[in-house]
CSV table of C-alpha atoms in Angstrom, one decimal:
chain,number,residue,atom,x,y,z
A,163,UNK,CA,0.0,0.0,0.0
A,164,UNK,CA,0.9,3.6,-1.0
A,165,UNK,CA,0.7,4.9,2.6
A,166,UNK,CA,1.5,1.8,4.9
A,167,UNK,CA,0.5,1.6,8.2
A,168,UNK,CA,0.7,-2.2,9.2
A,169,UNK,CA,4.0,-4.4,8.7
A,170,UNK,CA,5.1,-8.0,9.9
A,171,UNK,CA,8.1,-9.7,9.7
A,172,UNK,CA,9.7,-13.0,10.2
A,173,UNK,CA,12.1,-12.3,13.0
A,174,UNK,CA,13.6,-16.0,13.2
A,175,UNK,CA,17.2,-15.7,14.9
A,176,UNK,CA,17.2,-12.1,14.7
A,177,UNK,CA,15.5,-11.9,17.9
A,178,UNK,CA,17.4,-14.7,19.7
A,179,UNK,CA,18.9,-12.2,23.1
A,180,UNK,CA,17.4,-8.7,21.4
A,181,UNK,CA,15.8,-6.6,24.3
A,182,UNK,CA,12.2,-6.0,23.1
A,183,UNK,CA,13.4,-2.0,24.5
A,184,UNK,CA,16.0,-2.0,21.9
A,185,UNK,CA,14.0,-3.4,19.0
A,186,UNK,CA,11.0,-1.0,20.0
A,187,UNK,CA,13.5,2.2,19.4
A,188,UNK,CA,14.6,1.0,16.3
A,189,UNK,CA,10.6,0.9,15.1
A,190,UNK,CA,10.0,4.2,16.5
A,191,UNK,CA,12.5,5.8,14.4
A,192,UNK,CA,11.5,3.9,11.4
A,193,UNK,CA,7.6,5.2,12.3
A,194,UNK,CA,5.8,2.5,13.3
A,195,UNK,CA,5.0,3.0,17.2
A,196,UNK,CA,3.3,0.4,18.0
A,197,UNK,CA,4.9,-3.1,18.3
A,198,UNK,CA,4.0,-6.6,19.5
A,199,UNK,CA,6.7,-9.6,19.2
A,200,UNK,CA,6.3,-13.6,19.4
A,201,UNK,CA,9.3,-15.0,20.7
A,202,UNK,CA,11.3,-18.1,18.3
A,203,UNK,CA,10.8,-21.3,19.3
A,204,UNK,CA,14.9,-21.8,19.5
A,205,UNK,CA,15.8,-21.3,15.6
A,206,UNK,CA,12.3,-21.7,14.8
A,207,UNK,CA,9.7,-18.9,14.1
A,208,UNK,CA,9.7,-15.7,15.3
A,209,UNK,CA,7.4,-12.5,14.9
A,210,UNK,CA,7.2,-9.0,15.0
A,211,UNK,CA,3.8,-7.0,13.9
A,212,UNK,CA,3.9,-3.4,14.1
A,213,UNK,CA,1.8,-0.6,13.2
A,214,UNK,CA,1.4,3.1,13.0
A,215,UNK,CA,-0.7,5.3,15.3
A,216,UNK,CA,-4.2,5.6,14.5
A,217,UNK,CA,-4.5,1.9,13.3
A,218,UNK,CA,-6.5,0.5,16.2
A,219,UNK,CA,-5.2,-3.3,16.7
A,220,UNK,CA,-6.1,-5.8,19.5
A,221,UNK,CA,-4.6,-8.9,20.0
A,222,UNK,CA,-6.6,-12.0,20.1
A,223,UNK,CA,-3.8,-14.5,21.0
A,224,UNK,CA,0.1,-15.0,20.3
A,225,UNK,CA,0.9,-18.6,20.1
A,226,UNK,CA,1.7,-21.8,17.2
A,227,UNK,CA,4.0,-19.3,15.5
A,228,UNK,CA,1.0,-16.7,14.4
A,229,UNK,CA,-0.1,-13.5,15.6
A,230,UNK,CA,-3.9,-12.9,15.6
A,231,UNK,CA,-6.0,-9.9,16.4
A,232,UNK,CA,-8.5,-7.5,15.1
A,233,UNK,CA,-7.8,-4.0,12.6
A,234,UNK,CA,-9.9,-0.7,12.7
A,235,UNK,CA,-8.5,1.3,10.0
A,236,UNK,CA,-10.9,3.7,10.9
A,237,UNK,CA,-14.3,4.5,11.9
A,238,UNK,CA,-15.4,4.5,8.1
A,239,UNK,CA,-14.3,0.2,7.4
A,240,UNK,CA,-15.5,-2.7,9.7
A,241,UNK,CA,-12.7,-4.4,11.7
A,242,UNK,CA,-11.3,-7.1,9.9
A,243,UNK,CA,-9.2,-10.3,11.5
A,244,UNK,CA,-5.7,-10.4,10.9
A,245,UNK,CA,-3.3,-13.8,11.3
A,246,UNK,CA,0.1,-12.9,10.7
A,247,UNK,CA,1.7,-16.7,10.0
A,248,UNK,CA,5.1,-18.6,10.3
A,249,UNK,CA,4.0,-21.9,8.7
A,250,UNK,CA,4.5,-25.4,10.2
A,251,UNK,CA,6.8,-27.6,8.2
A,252,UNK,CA,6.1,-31.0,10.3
A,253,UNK,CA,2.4,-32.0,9.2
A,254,UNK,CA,1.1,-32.5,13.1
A,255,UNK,CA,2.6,-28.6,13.5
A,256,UNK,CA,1.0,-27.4,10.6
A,257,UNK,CA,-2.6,-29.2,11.5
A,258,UNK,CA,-2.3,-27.7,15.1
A,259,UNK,CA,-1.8,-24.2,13.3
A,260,UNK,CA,-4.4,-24.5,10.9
A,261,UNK,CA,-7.2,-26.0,13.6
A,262,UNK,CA,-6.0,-22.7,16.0
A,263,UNK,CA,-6.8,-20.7,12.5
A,264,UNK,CA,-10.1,-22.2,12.4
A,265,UNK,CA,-11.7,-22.1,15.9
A,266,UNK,CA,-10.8,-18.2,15.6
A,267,UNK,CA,-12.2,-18.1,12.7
A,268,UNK,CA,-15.5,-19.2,13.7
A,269,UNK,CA,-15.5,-16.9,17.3
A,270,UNK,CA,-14.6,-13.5,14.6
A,271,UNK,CA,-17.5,-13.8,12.1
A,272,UNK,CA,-15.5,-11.1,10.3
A,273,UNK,CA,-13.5,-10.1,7.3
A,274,UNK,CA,-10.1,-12.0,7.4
A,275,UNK,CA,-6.9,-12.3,5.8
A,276,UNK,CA,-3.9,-14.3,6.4
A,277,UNK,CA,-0.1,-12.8,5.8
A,278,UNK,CA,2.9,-14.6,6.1
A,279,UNK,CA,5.0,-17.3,4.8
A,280,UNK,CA,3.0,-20.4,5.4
A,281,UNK,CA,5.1,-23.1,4.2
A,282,UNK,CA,3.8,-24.9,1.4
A,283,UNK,CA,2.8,-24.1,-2.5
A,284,UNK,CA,-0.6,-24.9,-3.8
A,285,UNK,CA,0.9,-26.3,-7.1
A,286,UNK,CA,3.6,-27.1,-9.0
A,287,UNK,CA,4.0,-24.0,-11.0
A,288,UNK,CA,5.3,-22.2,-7.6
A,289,UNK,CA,8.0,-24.3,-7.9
A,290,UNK,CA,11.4,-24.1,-10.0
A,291,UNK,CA,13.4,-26.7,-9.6
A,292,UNK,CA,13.9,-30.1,-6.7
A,293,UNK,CA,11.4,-32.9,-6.6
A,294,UNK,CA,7.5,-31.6,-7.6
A,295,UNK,CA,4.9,-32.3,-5.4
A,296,UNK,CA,2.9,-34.9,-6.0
A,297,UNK,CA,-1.1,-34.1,-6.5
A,298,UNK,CA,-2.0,-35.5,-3.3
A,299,UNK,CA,0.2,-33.4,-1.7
A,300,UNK,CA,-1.0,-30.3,-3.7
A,301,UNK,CA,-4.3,-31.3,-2.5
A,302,UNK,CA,-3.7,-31.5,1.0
A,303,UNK,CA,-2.3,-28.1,0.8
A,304,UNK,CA,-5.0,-26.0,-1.0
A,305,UNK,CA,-7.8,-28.2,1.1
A,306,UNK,CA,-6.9,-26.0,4.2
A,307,UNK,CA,-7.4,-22.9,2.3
A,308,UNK,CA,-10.5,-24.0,0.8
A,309,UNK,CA,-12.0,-25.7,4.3
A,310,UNK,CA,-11.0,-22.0,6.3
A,311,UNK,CA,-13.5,-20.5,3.4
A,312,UNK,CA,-9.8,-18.5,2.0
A,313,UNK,CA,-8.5,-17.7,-1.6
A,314,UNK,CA,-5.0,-16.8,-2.5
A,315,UNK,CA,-4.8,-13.4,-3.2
A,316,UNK,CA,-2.9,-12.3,-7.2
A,317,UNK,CA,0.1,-10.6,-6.7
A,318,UNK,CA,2.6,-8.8,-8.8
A,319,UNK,CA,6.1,-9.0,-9.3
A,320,UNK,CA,8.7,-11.8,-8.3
A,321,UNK,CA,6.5,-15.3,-8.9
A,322,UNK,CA,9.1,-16.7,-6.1
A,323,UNK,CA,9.9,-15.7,-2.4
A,324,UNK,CA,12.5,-18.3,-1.4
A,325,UNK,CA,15.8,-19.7,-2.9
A,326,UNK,CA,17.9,-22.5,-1.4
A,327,UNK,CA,21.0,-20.5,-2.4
A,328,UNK,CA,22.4,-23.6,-4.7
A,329,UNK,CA,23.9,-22.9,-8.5
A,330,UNK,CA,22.8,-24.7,-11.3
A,331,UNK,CA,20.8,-27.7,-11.4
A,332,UNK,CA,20.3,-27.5,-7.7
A,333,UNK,CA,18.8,-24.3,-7.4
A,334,UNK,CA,15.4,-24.4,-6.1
A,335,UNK,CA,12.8,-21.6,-6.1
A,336,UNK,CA,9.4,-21.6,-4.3
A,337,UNK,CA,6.6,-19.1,-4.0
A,338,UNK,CA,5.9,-19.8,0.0
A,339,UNK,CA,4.9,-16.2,1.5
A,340,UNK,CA,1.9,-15.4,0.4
A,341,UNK,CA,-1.7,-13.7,1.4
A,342,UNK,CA,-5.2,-15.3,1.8
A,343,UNK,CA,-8.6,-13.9,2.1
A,344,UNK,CA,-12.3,-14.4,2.4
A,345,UNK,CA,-14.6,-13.1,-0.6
A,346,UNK,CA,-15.8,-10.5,2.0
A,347,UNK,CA,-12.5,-9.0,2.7
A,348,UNK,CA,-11.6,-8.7,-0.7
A,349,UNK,CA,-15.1,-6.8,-1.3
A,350,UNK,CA,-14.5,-4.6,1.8
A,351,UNK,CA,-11.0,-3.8,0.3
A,352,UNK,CA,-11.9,-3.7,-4.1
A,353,UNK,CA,-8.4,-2.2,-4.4
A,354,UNK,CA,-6.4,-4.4,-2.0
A,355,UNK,CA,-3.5,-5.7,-4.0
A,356,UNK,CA,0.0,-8.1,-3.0
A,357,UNK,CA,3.5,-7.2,-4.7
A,358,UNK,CA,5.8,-10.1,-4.1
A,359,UNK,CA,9.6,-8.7,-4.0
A,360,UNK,CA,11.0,-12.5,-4.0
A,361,UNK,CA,13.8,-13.9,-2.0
A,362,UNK,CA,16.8,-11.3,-2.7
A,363,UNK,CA,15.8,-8.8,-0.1
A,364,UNK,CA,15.6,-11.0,2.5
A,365,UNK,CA,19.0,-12.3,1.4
A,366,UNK,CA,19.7,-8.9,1.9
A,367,UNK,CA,18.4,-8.1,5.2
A,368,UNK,CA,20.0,-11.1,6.7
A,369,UNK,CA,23.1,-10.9,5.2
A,370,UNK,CA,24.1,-7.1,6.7
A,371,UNK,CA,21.5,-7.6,9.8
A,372,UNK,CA,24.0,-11.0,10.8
A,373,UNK,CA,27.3,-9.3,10.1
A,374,UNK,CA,29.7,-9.7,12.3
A,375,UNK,CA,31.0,-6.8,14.4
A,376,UNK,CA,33.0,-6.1,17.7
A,377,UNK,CA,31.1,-4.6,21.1
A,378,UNK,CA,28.0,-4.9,23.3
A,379,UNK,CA,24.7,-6.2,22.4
A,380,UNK,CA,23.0,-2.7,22.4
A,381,UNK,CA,25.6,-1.2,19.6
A,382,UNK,CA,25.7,-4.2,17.4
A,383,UNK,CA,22.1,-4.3,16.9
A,384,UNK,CA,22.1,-0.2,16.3
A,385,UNK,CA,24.3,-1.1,13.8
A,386,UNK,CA,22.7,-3.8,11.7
A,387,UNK,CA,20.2,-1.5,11.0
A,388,UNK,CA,22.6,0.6,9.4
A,389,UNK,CA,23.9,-2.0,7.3
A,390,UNK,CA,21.0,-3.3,6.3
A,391,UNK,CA,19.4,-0.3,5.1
A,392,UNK,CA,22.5,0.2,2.6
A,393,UNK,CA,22.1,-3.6,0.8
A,394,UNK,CA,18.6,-2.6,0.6
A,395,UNK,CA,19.0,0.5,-1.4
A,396,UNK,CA,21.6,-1.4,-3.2
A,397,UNK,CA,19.5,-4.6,-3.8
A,398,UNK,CA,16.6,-1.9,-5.1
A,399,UNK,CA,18.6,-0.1,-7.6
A,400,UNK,CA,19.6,-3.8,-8.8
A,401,UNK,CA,16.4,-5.1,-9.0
A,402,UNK,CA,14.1,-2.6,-10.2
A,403,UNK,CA,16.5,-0.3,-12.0
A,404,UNK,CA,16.0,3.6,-11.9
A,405,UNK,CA,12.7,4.3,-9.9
A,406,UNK,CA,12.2,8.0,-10.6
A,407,UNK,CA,13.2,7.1,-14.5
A,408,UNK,CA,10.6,4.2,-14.7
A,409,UNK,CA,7.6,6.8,-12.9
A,410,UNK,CA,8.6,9.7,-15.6
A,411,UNK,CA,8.1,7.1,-18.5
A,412,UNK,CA,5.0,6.0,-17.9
A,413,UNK,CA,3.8,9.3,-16.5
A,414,UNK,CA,4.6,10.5,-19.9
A,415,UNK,CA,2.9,7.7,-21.8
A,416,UNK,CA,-0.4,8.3,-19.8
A,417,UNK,CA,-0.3,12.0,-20.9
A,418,UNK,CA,-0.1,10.7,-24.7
A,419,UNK,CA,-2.4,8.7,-24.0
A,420,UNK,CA,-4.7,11.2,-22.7
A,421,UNK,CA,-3.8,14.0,-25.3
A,422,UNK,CA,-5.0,11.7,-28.1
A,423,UNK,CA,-7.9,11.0,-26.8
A,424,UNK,CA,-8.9,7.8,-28.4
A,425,UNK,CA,-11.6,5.7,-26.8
A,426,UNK,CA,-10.2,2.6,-28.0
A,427,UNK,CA,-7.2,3.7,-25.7
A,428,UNK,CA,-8.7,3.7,-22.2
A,429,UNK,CA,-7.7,0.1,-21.2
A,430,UNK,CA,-4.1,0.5,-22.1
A,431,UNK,CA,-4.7,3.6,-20.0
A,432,UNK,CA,-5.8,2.2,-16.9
A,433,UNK,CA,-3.3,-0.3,-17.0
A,434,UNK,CA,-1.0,2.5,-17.0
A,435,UNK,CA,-2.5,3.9,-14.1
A,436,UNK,CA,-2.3,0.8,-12.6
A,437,UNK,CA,1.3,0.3,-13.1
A,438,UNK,CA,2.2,4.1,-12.2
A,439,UNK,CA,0.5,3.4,-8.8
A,440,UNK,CA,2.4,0.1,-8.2
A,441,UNK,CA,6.0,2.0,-9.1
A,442,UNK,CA,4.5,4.8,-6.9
A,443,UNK,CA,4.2,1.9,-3.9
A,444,UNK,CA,7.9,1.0,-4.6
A,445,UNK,CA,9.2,4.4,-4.2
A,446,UNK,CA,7.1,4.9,-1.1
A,447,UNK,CA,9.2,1.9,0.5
A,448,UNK,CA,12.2,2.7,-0.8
């Protein structure tokens, strides 16, 4: 979103000995206030959810590697449930997740959505590379969106958000964060959209965030934040090439578009639109 209030991210070992003081000065300065965190599960898991004043959130529960509560954007959109997920790989884990998901579910008879990386692909075309699911397996998989009444969400950009960092023939790429929603959300929300950025910026992150440097605990984690924001502006140049350039071009083919005039022209147009308001959300983060 063009103005972003709410953010999650897997924290993993990044939160293994951080003070939750420490890590809630670093949001502040970044502007998001507000911060709740779910403790890993040794290497496993690990969550942070923040959000920016004004955003009303309350907290249902924090447990199973999920976050859960309730959004008011604001008096003008009915509260919608929220599940930030780290997704089970062992199938009893991921069942215990998934029945959790559902009794809440049922008790919030509300708008939902579900952000995170959960884990799994819902078929084979999410996958590049290794040892392709089999169909029951796929099946399994998209039967627990379908019995918690949730679609997949479309999404732009990078079709995969992790990489098993191997060369050649044992690369293997996999579309695993993702967002789901009920029909009712996604009518609440018409223009509600996903942009998947893929599994180089969190190569990034971890990379400088992990980097090893001398003194206390406080200082190092200061710095990684430092580090990490230089990859990132590094990573973005690499990936998306010349922001500002990419917004004047297609700023300047909507306004031939527009000076033309022709009819036959207005779905090229909004598609335009369209894209000038994604490369708009890029710049925003960036």
């Amino acid at each position: 979103m063009r103005d972003r209030a709410i953010d999650t991210h897997v924290l993993g070992k990044l939160n293994n000995g951080a003070q939750e003081g420490s890590a809630n000065m670093y949001i502040a300065r970044y502007g998001y206030m507000n911060a709740v965190f779910l403790e890993p599960n040794g290497k496993s898991g690990g969550l942070c959810l923040m959000w920016k004043d004004g955003i009303d959130i309350q907290i249902i529960d924090m447990q199973f590697n999920m976050i859960n509560c309730i959004v008011t954007l604001d008096a003008r959109v009915s509260p919608y449930l929220l599940s930030c997920l780290y997704g089970a790989v062992n199938l009893i884990d991921r069942n215990q997740q998934w029945s959790h998901l559902s009794n809440i579910s049922h008790n919030y008879r509300t708008s939902w959505v579900i952000l995170g990386d959960f884990n799994f692909i819902l078929n084979n075309d999410e996958k590049e590379g290794g040892i392709p699911l089999t169909q029951n397996q796929l099946d399994v998989n998209n039967y627990l969106l379908q019995f918690a009444g949730l679609h997949s969400m479309d999404y732009i950009g990078n079709p995969y958000t992790w990489s098993n960092n191997r060369a050649n023939d044992d690369l293997i790429l996999s579309r695993l964060d993702r967002a789901a929603t009920t029909l009712k959300l996604m009518s609440d929300f018409p223009t509600a959209g996903l942009t998947a950025l893929g599994s180089g910026i969190t190569r990034a992150s971890m990379n400088n965030w992990l980097v090893s440097c001398s003194g206390s605990k406080a200082f190092r984690f200061t710095k990684s934040p430092h580090g990490t924001k230089i990859a990132l502006r590094d990573w973005n140049y690499r990936h998306f090439g010349n922001i500002s350039t990419q917004i004047n071009k297609i700023k300047a083919q909507i306004s031939a578009i527009s000076v033309a005039g022709n009819q036959d022209s207005n779905s090229r147009l909004q598609e335009l639109i369209a894209t000038l308001s994604h490369w708009y959300d890029i710049e925003e983060d960036f």
